[in-house]
Amino acid sequence: AIYESASVYYIAGFFLTVSVESLKIVAEHAVANNKTFCLNLSAPFIIDFFGDQVATALEYADYVFCNESEAAAYGKKHGLGDDLKEVALKIAASPKKNSAKPRTVIFTQGSESTLVACDGKVVEYAVEALAKEQLVDTNGAGDAFVGGFLASLLAEKEVGTCVDAGHWAARFIIQQSGCTLTKACEYKL
């Protein structure tokens, strides 16, 4: 199958509403071959209404992405409290199929620091301030962040560099109307 040639897999939470069976096929392949599997929780309603599917996917996730509202929804649903650092640590420490890799949990928070939890520690990465008049449209900011992060991860960069690339991509996209690319990417991996 074509998916077997990839080294990193990314599943958005919206996919959990369609075919968990397909996700498991890809995720089992990732675990069996020590490949990287990433999950984005995508929206609070995914957490609230597709909890069993999220739980299934989470067991396979080496990287978990979500924003602050999704993180708060997960914390509330699972009784993990309101402190997002604690929620991130608890998700990072939750059961995982591939014990050869630690789970890394990334919570974006708009203009506030991005939280990254792994191996019992949380690191905060500051977001560079953007003047209000430069902010055009926040649609796609989270997806752009993940795209930048994963591009750096594929280039075998350290997590901090991956976060920097994610911040750069999100900052670029929120200065555009819609998810448009008005020029070639100037970011160098």
mmCIF file of the C-alpha atoms, coordinates in Angstrom:
data_MODEL
# 
_entry.id   MODEL 
# 
loop_
_atom_site.group_PDB 
_atom_site.id 
_atom_site.type_symbol 
_atom_site.label_atom_id 
_atom_site.label_alt_id 
_atom_site.label_comp_id 
_atom_site.label_asym_id 
_atom_site.label_entity_id 
_atom_site.label_seq_id 
_atom_site.pdbx_PDB_ins_code 
_atom_site.Cartn_x 
_atom_site.Cartn_y 
_atom_site.Cartn_z 
_atom_site.occupancy 
_atom_site.B_iso_or_equiv 
_atom_site.pdbx_formal_charge 
_atom_site.auth_seq_id 
_atom_site.auth_comp_id 
_atom_site.auth_asym_id 
_atom_site.auth_atom_id 
_atom_site.pdbx_PDB_model_num 
ATOM 1   C CA . ALA A 1 1   ? 0.000   0.000  0.000  1.00 0.00 ? 1   ALA A CA 1 
ATOM 2   C CA . ILE A 1 2   ? 1.176   3.521  -0.760 1.00 0.00 ? 2   ILE A CA 1 
ATOM 3   C CA . TYR A 1 3   ? 0.971   4.688  2.870  1.00 0.00 ? 3   TYR A CA 1 
ATOM 4   C CA . GLU A 1 4   ? 3.732   2.257  3.814  1.00 0.00 ? 4   GLU A CA 1 
ATOM 5   C CA . SER A 1 5   ? 6.387   4.442  2.152  1.00 0.00 ? 5   SER A CA 1 
ATOM 6   C CA . ALA A 1 6   ? 5.815   7.377  4.523  1.00 0.00 ? 6   ALA A CA 1 
ATOM 7   C CA . SER A 1 7   ? 7.881   7.944  7.660  1.00 0.00 ? 7   SER A CA 1 
ATOM 8   C CA . VAL A 1 8   ? 5.455   10.348 9.382  1.00 0.00 ? 8   VAL A CA 1 
ATOM 9   C CA . TYR A 1 9   ? 1.657   10.125 9.498  1.00 0.00 ? 9   TYR A CA 1 
ATOM 10  C CA . TYR A 1 10  ? -0.694  12.959 10.422 1.00 0.00 ? 10  TYR A CA 1 
ATOM 11  C CA . ILE A 1 11  ? -4.379  12.485 11.186 1.00 0.00 ? 11  ILE A CA 1 
ATOM 12  C CA . ALA A 1 12  ? -6.733  15.386 11.866 1.00 0.00 ? 12  ALA A CA 1 
ATOM 13  C CA . GLY A 1 13  ? -9.392  14.733 14.478 1.00 0.00 ? 13  GLY A CA 1 
ATOM 14  C CA . PHE A 1 14  ? -12.126 15.301 11.910 1.00 0.00 ? 14  PHE A CA 1 
ATOM 15  C CA . PHE A 1 15  ? -11.111 11.972 10.350 1.00 0.00 ? 15  PHE A CA 1 
ATOM 16  C CA . LEU A 1 16  ? -12.226 10.246 13.562 1.00 0.00 ? 16  LEU A CA 1 
ATOM 17  C CA . THR A 1 17  ? -15.826 10.939 12.580 1.00 0.00 ? 17  THR A CA 1 
ATOM 18  C CA . VAL A 1 18  ? -15.411 8.848  9.418  1.00 0.00 ? 18  VAL A CA 1 
ATOM 19  C CA . SER A 1 19  ? -13.187 5.777  9.740  1.00 0.00 ? 19  SER A CA 1 
ATOM 20  C CA . VAL A 1 20  ? -11.344 4.763  12.882 1.00 0.00 ? 20  VAL A CA 1 
ATOM 21  C CA . GLU A 1 21  ? -10.717 1.413  11.198 1.00 0.00 ? 21  GLU A CA 1 
ATOM 22  C CA . SER A 1 22  ? -8.633  3.134  8.488  1.00 0.00 ? 22  SER A CA 1 
ATOM 23  C CA . LEU A 1 23  ? -6.769  5.123  11.112 1.00 0.00 ? 23  LEU A CA 1 
ATOM 24  C CA . LYS A 1 24  ? -5.924  1.926  12.985 1.00 0.00 ? 24  LYS A CA 1 
ATOM 25  C CA . ILE A 1 25  ? -4.486  0.301  9.846  1.00 0.00 ? 25  ILE A CA 1 
ATOM 26  C CA . VAL A 1 26  ? -2.104  3.219  9.322  1.00 0.00 ? 26  VAL A CA 1 
ATOM 27  C CA . ALA A 1 27  ? -1.365  3.595  13.040 1.00 0.00 ? 27  ALA A CA 1 
ATOM 28  C CA . GLU A 1 28  ? -0.606  -0.118 13.492 1.00 0.00 ? 28  GLU A CA 1 
ATOM 29  C CA . HIS A 1 29  ? 1.803   0.122  10.561 1.00 0.00 ? 29  HIS A CA 1 
ATOM 30  C CA . ALA A 1 30  ? 3.457   3.134  12.193 1.00 0.00 ? 30  ALA A CA 1 
ATOM 31  C CA . VAL A 1 31  ? 3.875   1.278  15.500 1.00 0.00 ? 31  VAL A CA 1 
ATOM 32  C CA . ALA A 1 32  ? 5.130   -1.948 13.874 1.00 0.00 ? 32  ALA A CA 1 
ATOM 33  C CA . ASN A 1 33  ? 7.754   0.002  11.915 1.00 0.00 ? 33  ASN A CA 1 
ATOM 34  C CA . ASN A 1 34  ? 8.636   2.590  14.591 1.00 0.00 ? 34  ASN A CA 1 
ATOM 35  C CA . LYS A 1 35  ? 7.357   5.420  12.378 1.00 0.00 ? 35  LYS A CA 1 
ATOM 36  C CA . THR A 1 36  ? 5.934   8.681  13.703 1.00 0.00 ? 36  THR A CA 1 
ATOM 37  C CA . PHE A 1 37  ? 2.172   9.030  14.123 1.00 0.00 ? 37  PHE A CA 1 
ATOM 38  C CA . CYS A 1 38  ? 0.651   12.471 14.778 1.00 0.00 ? 38  CYS A CA 1 
ATOM 39  C CA . LEU A 1 39  ? -2.864  13.389 15.872 1.00 0.00 ? 39  LEU A CA 1 
ATOM 40  C CA . ASN A 1 40  ? -4.607  16.759 15.876 1.00 0.00 ? 40  ASN A CA 1 
ATOM 41  C CA . LEU A 1 41  ? -7.650  16.943 18.149 1.00 0.00 ? 41  LEU A CA 1 
ATOM 42  C CA . SER A 1 42  ? -9.076  19.556 15.721 1.00 0.00 ? 42  SER A CA 1 
ATOM 43  C CA . ALA A 1 43  ? -12.148 20.864 17.584 1.00 0.00 ? 43  ALA A CA 1 
ATOM 44  C CA . PRO A 1 44  ? -13.809 20.696 21.018 1.00 0.00 ? 44  PRO A CA 1 
ATOM 45  C CA . PHE A 1 45  ? -16.836 18.863 19.567 1.00 0.00 ? 45  PHE A CA 1 
ATOM 46  C CA . ILE A 1 46  ? -14.546 16.022 18.414 1.00 0.00 ? 46  ILE A CA 1 
ATOM 47  C CA . ILE A 1 47  ? -13.434 15.550 22.014 1.00 0.00 ? 47  ILE A CA 1 
ATOM 48  C CA . ASP A 1 48  ? -16.974 15.869 23.380 1.00 0.00 ? 48  ASP A CA 1 
ATOM 49  C CA . PHE A 1 49  ? -18.845 13.668 20.896 1.00 0.00 ? 49  PHE A CA 1 
ATOM 50  C CA . PHE A 1 50  ? -16.196 11.265 19.582 1.00 0.00 ? 50  PHE A CA 1 
ATOM 51  C CA . GLY A 1 51  ? -14.434 10.443 22.839 1.00 0.00 ? 51  GLY A CA 1 
ATOM 52  C CA . ASP A 1 52  ? -14.025 6.722  22.175 1.00 0.00 ? 52  ASP A CA 1 
ATOM 53  C CA . GLN A 1 53  ? -12.507 7.429  18.766 1.00 0.00 ? 53  GLN A CA 1 
ATOM 54  C CA . VAL A 1 54  ? -10.135 10.015 20.257 1.00 0.00 ? 54  VAL A CA 1 
ATOM 55  C CA . ALA A 1 55  ? -9.093  7.509  22.936 1.00 0.00 ? 55  ALA A CA 1 
ATOM 56  C CA . THR A 1 56  ? -8.356  4.902  20.271 1.00 0.00 ? 56  THR A CA 1 
ATOM 57  C CA . ALA A 1 57  ? -6.281  7.308  18.172 1.00 0.00 ? 57  ALA A CA 1 
ATOM 58  C CA . LEU A 1 58  ? -4.462  8.771  21.162 1.00 0.00 ? 58  LEU A CA 1 
ATOM 59  C CA . GLU A 1 59  ? -2.932  5.408  22.061 1.00 0.00 ? 59  GLU A CA 1 
ATOM 60  C CA . TYR A 1 60  ? -0.979  5.532  18.795 1.00 0.00 ? 60  TYR A CA 1 
ATOM 61  C CA . ALA A 1 61  ? 0.020   9.206  18.849 1.00 0.00 ? 61  ALA A CA 1 
ATOM 62  C CA . ASP A 1 62  ? 3.664   10.177 19.156 1.00 0.00 ? 62  ASP A CA 1 
ATOM 63  C CA . TYR A 1 63  ? 2.693   13.836 18.681 1.00 0.00 ? 63  TYR A CA 1 
ATOM 64  C CA . VAL A 1 64  ? -0.611  15.390 19.747 1.00 0.00 ? 64  VAL A CA 1 
ATOM 65  C CA . PHE A 1 65  ? -1.575  18.868 18.544 1.00 0.00 ? 65  PHE A CA 1 
ATOM 66  C CA . CYS A 1 66  ? -4.428  21.082 19.702 1.00 0.00 ? 66  CYS A CA 1 
ATOM 67  C CA . ASN A 1 67  ? -5.258  24.651 20.607 1.00 0.00 ? 67  ASN A CA 1 
ATOM 68  C CA . GLU A 1 68  ? -6.161  25.963 24.043 1.00 0.00 ? 68  GLU A CA 1 
ATOM 69  C CA . SER A 1 69  ? -9.933  25.472 23.679 1.00 0.00 ? 69  SER A CA 1 
ATOM 70  C CA . GLU A 1 70  ? -9.470  21.868 22.543 1.00 0.00 ? 70  GLU A CA 1 
ATOM 71  C CA . ALA A 1 71  ? -7.010  21.274 25.394 1.00 0.00 ? 71  ALA A CA 1 
ATOM 72  C CA . ALA A 1 72  ? -9.482  22.725 27.912 1.00 0.00 ? 72  ALA A CA 1 
ATOM 73  C CA . ALA A 1 73  ? -12.277 20.549 26.502 1.00 0.00 ? 73  ALA A CA 1 
ATOM 74  C CA . TYR A 1 74  ? -10.096 17.451 26.805 1.00 0.00 ? 74  TYR A CA 1 
ATOM 75  C CA . GLY A 1 75  ? -9.111  18.361 30.363 1.00 0.00 ? 75  GLY A CA 1 
ATOM 76  C CA . LYS A 1 76  ? -12.731 18.942 31.357 1.00 0.00 ? 76  LYS A CA 1 
ATOM 77  C CA . LYS A 1 77  ? -14.052 15.748 29.740 1.00 0.00 ? 77  LYS A CA 1 
ATOM 78  C CA . HIS A 1 78  ? -11.383 13.604 31.385 1.00 0.00 ? 78  HIS A CA 1 
ATOM 79  C CA . GLY A 1 79  ? -11.271 15.349 34.781 1.00 0.00 ? 79  GLY A CA 1 
ATOM 80  C CA . LEU A 1 80  ? -7.677  16.511 34.297 1.00 0.00 ? 80  LEU A CA 1 
ATOM 81  C CA . GLY A 1 81  ? -8.240  20.009 35.675 1.00 0.00 ? 81  GLY A CA 1 
ATOM 82  C CA . ASP A 1 82  ? -7.993  23.521 34.238 1.00 0.00 ? 82  ASP A CA 1 
ATOM 83  C CA . ASP A 1 83  ? -4.214  23.977 34.245 1.00 0.00 ? 83  ASP A CA 1 
ATOM 84  C CA . LEU A 1 84  ? -3.229  23.384 30.612 1.00 0.00 ? 84  LEU A CA 1 
ATOM 85  C CA . LYS A 1 85  ? 0.343   22.503 31.564 1.00 0.00 ? 85  LYS A CA 1 
ATOM 86  C CA . GLU A 1 86  ? -1.002  19.703 33.756 1.00 0.00 ? 86  GLU A CA 1 
ATOM 87  C CA . VAL A 1 87  ? -3.411  18.579 31.046 1.00 0.00 ? 87  VAL A CA 1 
ATOM 88  C CA . ALA A 1 88  ? -0.520  18.439 28.563 1.00 0.00 ? 88  ALA A CA 1 
ATOM 89  C CA . LEU A 1 89  ? 1.619   16.405 30.976 1.00 0.00 ? 89  LEU A CA 1 
ATOM 90  C CA . LYS A 1 90  ? -1.216  13.964 31.656 1.00 0.00 ? 90  LYS A CA 1 
ATOM 91  C CA . ILE A 1 91  ? -1.899  13.455 27.948 1.00 0.00 ? 91  ILE A CA 1 
ATOM 92  C CA . ALA A 1 92  ? 1.828   12.977 27.330 1.00 0.00 ? 92  ALA A CA 1 
ATOM 93  C CA . ALA A 1 93  ? 1.939   10.324 30.072 1.00 0.00 ? 93  ALA A CA 1 
ATOM 94  C CA . SER A 1 94  ? -1.209  8.467  28.985 1.00 0.00 ? 94  SER A CA 1 
ATOM 95  C CA . PRO A 1 95  ? -0.966  4.881  27.639 1.00 0.00 ? 95  PRO A CA 1 
ATOM 96  C CA . LYS A 1 96  ? 0.799   4.541  24.310 1.00 0.00 ? 96  LYS A CA 1 
ATOM 97  C CA . LYS A 1 97  ? 1.204   1.630  21.879 1.00 0.00 ? 97  LYS A CA 1 
ATOM 98  C CA . ASN A 1 98  ? 4.764   2.497  20.784 1.00 0.00 ? 98  ASN A CA 1 
ATOM 99  C CA . SER A 1 99  ? 6.819   2.644  23.958 1.00 0.00 ? 99  SER A CA 1 
ATOM 100 C CA . ALA A 1 100 ? 10.023  3.171  21.936 1.00 0.00 ? 100 ALA A CA 1 
ATOM 101 C CA . LYS A 1 101 ? 9.133   6.868  21.557 1.00 0.00 ? 101 LYS A CA 1 
ATOM 102 C CA . PRO A 1 102 ? 7.869   9.349  24.140 1.00 0.00 ? 102 PRO A CA 1 
ATOM 103 C CA . ARG A 1 103 ? 4.674   11.228 23.363 1.00 0.00 ? 103 ARG A CA 1 
ATOM 104 C CA . THR A 1 104 ? 5.038   14.954 22.708 1.00 0.00 ? 104 THR A CA 1 
ATOM 105 C CA . VAL A 1 105 ? 1.977   17.132 23.297 1.00 0.00 ? 105 VAL A CA 1 
ATOM 106 C CA . ILE A 1 106 ? 1.794   20.567 21.687 1.00 0.00 ? 106 ILE A CA 1 
ATOM 107 C CA . PHE A 1 107 ? -0.824  23.124 22.752 1.00 0.00 ? 107 PHE A CA 1 
ATOM 108 C CA . THR A 1 108 ? -0.991  26.333 20.750 1.00 0.00 ? 108 THR A CA 1 
ATOM 109 C CA . GLN A 1 109 ? -2.623  29.314 22.435 1.00 0.00 ? 109 GLN A CA 1 
ATOM 110 C CA . GLY A 1 110 ? -2.944  31.982 19.779 1.00 0.00 ? 110 GLY A CA 1 
ATOM 111 C CA . SER A 1 111 ? -0.732  34.904 20.728 1.00 0.00 ? 111 SER A CA 1 
ATOM 112 C CA . GLU A 1 112 ? 0.172   33.269 24.051 1.00 0.00 ? 112 GLU A CA 1 
ATOM 113 C CA . SER A 1 113 ? 3.079   30.848 24.478 1.00 0.00 ? 113 SER A CA 1 
ATOM 114 C CA . THR A 1 114 ? 2.921   27.414 22.887 1.00 0.00 ? 114 THR A CA 1 
ATOM 115 C CA . LEU A 1 115 ? 3.178   24.613 25.449 1.00 0.00 ? 115 LEU A CA 1 
ATOM 116 C CA . VAL A 1 116 ? 5.155   21.451 24.679 1.00 0.00 ? 116 VAL A CA 1 
ATOM 117 C CA . ALA A 1 117 ? 5.012   18.529 27.103 1.00 0.00 ? 117 ALA A CA 1 
ATOM 118 C CA . CYS A 1 118 ? 7.266   15.485 26.885 1.00 0.00 ? 118 CYS A CA 1 
ATOM 119 C CA . ASP A 1 119 ? 9.031   13.195 29.361 1.00 0.00 ? 119 ASP A CA 1 
ATOM 120 C CA . GLY A 1 120 ? 7.425   14.824 32.410 1.00 0.00 ? 120 GLY A CA 1 
ATOM 121 C CA . LYS A 1 121 ? 8.422   18.380 31.487 1.00 0.00 ? 121 LYS A CA 1 
ATOM 122 C CA . VAL A 1 122 ? 6.619   21.330 29.909 1.00 0.00 ? 122 VAL A CA 1 
ATOM 123 C CA . VAL A 1 123 ? 8.481   23.946 27.888 1.00 0.00 ? 123 VAL A CA 1 
ATOM 124 C CA . GLU A 1 124 ? 6.861   27.227 26.889 1.00 0.00 ? 124 GLU A CA 1 
ATOM 125 C CA . TYR A 1 125 ? 7.735   28.822 23.553 1.00 0.00 ? 125 TYR A CA 1 
ATOM 126 C CA . ALA A 1 126 ? 6.889   32.497 23.251 1.00 0.00 ? 126 ALA A CA 1 
ATOM 127 C CA . VAL A 1 127 ? 4.940   33.681 20.222 1.00 0.00 ? 127 VAL A CA 1 
ATOM 128 C CA . GLU A 1 128 ? 6.364   36.772 18.536 1.00 0.00 ? 128 GLU A CA 1 
ATOM 129 C CA . ALA A 1 129 ? 3.924   39.662 18.880 1.00 0.00 ? 129 ALA A CA 1 
ATOM 130 C CA . LEU A 1 130 ? 2.114   40.796 15.755 1.00 0.00 ? 130 LEU A CA 1 
ATOM 131 C CA . ALA A 1 131 ? 0.733   44.306 15.406 1.00 0.00 ? 131 ALA A CA 1 
ATOM 132 C CA . LYS A 1 132 ? -3.083  44.319 15.343 1.00 0.00 ? 132 LYS A CA 1 
ATOM 133 C CA . GLU A 1 133 ? -3.159  46.027 11.949 1.00 0.00 ? 133 GLU A CA 1 
ATOM 134 C CA . GLN A 1 134 ? -1.180  43.095 10.459 1.00 0.00 ? 134 GLN A CA 1 
ATOM 135 C CA . LEU A 1 135 ? -3.712  40.505 11.643 1.00 0.00 ? 135 LEU A CA 1 
ATOM 136 C CA . VAL A 1 136 ? -6.088  39.743 8.768  1.00 0.00 ? 136 VAL A CA 1 
ATOM 137 C CA . ASP A 1 137 ? -7.683  36.308 9.319  1.00 0.00 ? 137 ASP A CA 1 
ATOM 138 C CA . THR A 1 138 ? -6.959  33.605 11.896 1.00 0.00 ? 138 THR A CA 1 
ATOM 139 C CA . ASN A 1 139 ? -8.551  30.808 9.837  1.00 0.00 ? 139 ASN A CA 1 
ATOM 140 C CA . GLY A 1 140 ? -5.940  28.174 9.154  1.00 0.00 ? 140 GLY A CA 1 
ATOM 141 C CA . ALA A 1 141 ? -3.497  29.319 11.837 1.00 0.00 ? 141 ALA A CA 1 
ATOM 142 C CA . GLY A 1 142 ? -3.508  25.960 13.619 1.00 0.00 ? 142 GLY A CA 1 
ATOM 143 C CA . ASP A 1 143 ? -3.128  23.986 10.408 1.00 0.00 ? 143 ASP A CA 1 
ATOM 144 C CA . ALA A 1 144 ? -0.304  26.284 9.302  1.00 0.00 ? 144 ALA A CA 1 
ATOM 145 C CA . PHE A 1 145 ? 1.413   25.770 12.661 1.00 0.00 ? 145 PHE A CA 1 
ATOM 146 C CA . VAL A 1 146 ? 1.221   21.997 12.283 1.00 0.00 ? 146 VAL A CA 1 
ATOM 147 C CA . GLY A 1 147 ? 2.484   22.231 8.693  1.00 0.00 ? 147 GLY A CA 1 
ATOM 148 C CA . GLY A 1 148 ? 5.524   24.235 9.740  1.00 0.00 ? 148 GLY A CA 1 
ATOM 149 C CA . PHE A 1 149 ? 6.159   21.969 12.730 1.00 0.00 ? 149 PHE A CA 1 
ATOM 150 C CA . LEU A 1 150 ? 5.935   18.786 10.657 1.00 0.00 ? 150 LEU A CA 1 
ATOM 151 C CA . ALA A 1 151 ? 8.110   20.182 7.854  1.00 0.00 ? 151 ALA A CA 1 
ATOM 152 C CA . SER A 1 152 ? 10.857  20.743 10.423 1.00 0.00 ? 152 SER A CA 1 
ATOM 153 C CA . LEU A 1 153 ? 10.235  17.369 12.039 1.00 0.00 ? 153 LEU A CA 1 
ATOM 154 C CA . LEU A 1 154 ? 10.653  15.708 8.638  1.00 0.00 ? 154 LEU A CA 1 
ATOM 155 C CA . ALA A 1 155 ? 13.919  17.625 8.283  1.00 0.00 ? 155 ALA A CA 1 
ATOM 156 C CA . GLU A 1 156 ? 14.954  15.990 11.607 1.00 0.00 ? 156 GLU A CA 1 
ATOM 157 C CA . LYS A 1 157 ? 15.076  19.255 13.558 1.00 0.00 ? 157 LYS A CA 1 
ATOM 158 C CA . GLU A 1 158 ? 14.782  19.531 17.336 1.00 0.00 ? 158 GLU A CA 1 
ATOM 159 C CA . VAL A 1 159 ? 11.347  20.240 18.835 1.00 0.00 ? 159 VAL A CA 1 
ATOM 160 C CA . GLY A 1 160 ? 12.163  23.888 19.582 1.00 0.00 ? 160 GLY A CA 1 
ATOM 161 C CA . THR A 1 161 ? 13.082  24.454 15.944 1.00 0.00 ? 161 THR A CA 1 
ATOM 162 C CA . CYS A 1 162 ? 9.873   22.686 14.894 1.00 0.00 ? 162 CYS A CA 1 
ATOM 163 C CA . VAL A 1 163 ? 7.858   25.054 17.106 1.00 0.00 ? 163 VAL A CA 1 
ATOM 164 C CA . ASP A 1 164 ? 9.683   28.053 15.613 1.00 0.00 ? 164 ASP A CA 1 
ATOM 165 C CA . ALA A 1 165 ? 8.756   26.853 12.104 1.00 0.00 ? 165 ALA A CA 1 
ATOM 166 C CA . GLY A 1 166 ? 5.149   26.349 13.229 1.00 0.00 ? 166 GLY A CA 1 
ATOM 167 C CA . HIS A 1 167 ? 5.032   29.847 14.664 1.00 0.00 ? 167 HIS A CA 1 
ATOM 168 C CA . TRP A 1 168 ? 6.473   31.273 11.455 1.00 0.00 ? 168 TRP A CA 1 
ATOM 169 C CA . ALA A 1 169 ? 3.883   29.479 9.292  1.00 0.00 ? 169 ALA A CA 1 
ATOM 170 C CA . ALA A 1 170 ? 0.964   30.501 11.524 1.00 0.00 ? 170 ALA A CA 1 
ATOM 171 C CA . ARG A 1 171 ? 2.199   34.106 11.634 1.00 0.00 ? 171 ARG A CA 1 
ATOM 172 C CA . PHE A 1 172 ? 2.412   34.147 7.833  1.00 0.00 ? 172 PHE A CA 1 
ATOM 173 C CA . ILE A 1 173 ? -1.077  32.710 7.259  1.00 0.00 ? 173 ILE A CA 1 
ATOM 174 C CA . ILE A 1 174 ? -2.874  35.044 9.687  1.00 0.00 ? 174 ILE A CA 1 
ATOM 175 C CA . GLN A 1 175 ? -1.620  38.010 7.673  1.00 0.00 ? 175 GLN A CA 1 
ATOM 176 C CA . GLN A 1 176 ? -3.522  36.714 4.598  1.00 0.00 ? 176 GLN A CA 1 
ATOM 177 C CA . SER A 1 177 ? -7.195  36.627 3.726  1.00 0.00 ? 177 SER A CA 1 
ATOM 178 C CA . GLY A 1 178 ? -8.154  32.969 3.882  1.00 0.00 ? 178 GLY A CA 1 
ATOM 179 C CA . CYS A 1 179 ? -5.607  30.212 3.594  1.00 0.00 ? 179 CYS A CA 1 
ATOM 180 C CA . THR A 1 180 ? -3.745  31.732 0.674  1.00 0.00 ? 180 THR A CA 1 
ATOM 181 C CA . LEU A 1 181 ? -0.086  31.765 -0.179 1.00 0.00 ? 181 LEU A CA 1 
ATOM 182 C CA . THR A 1 182 ? 0.699   35.079 -1.777 1.00 0.00 ? 182 THR A CA 1 
ATOM 183 C CA . LYS A 1 183 ? 4.401   34.386 -2.303 1.00 0.00 ? 183 LYS A CA 1 
ATOM 184 C CA . ALA A 1 184 ? 6.990   31.624 -2.120 1.00 0.00 ? 184 ALA A CA 1 
ATOM 185 C CA . CYS A 1 185 ? 7.974   30.450 1.338  1.00 0.00 ? 185 CYS A CA 1 
ATOM 186 C CA . GLU A 1 186 ? 10.914  32.392 2.710  1.00 0.00 ? 186 GLU A CA 1 
ATOM 187 C CA . TYR A 1 187 ? 11.449  30.167 5.741  1.00 0.00 ? 187 TYR A CA 1 
ATOM 188 C CA . LYS A 1 188 ? 14.571  28.011 5.547  1.00 0.00 ? 188 LYS A CA 1 
ATOM 189 C CA . LEU A 1 189 ? 14.688  24.687 7.322  1.00 0.00 ? 189 LEU A CA 1 
# 
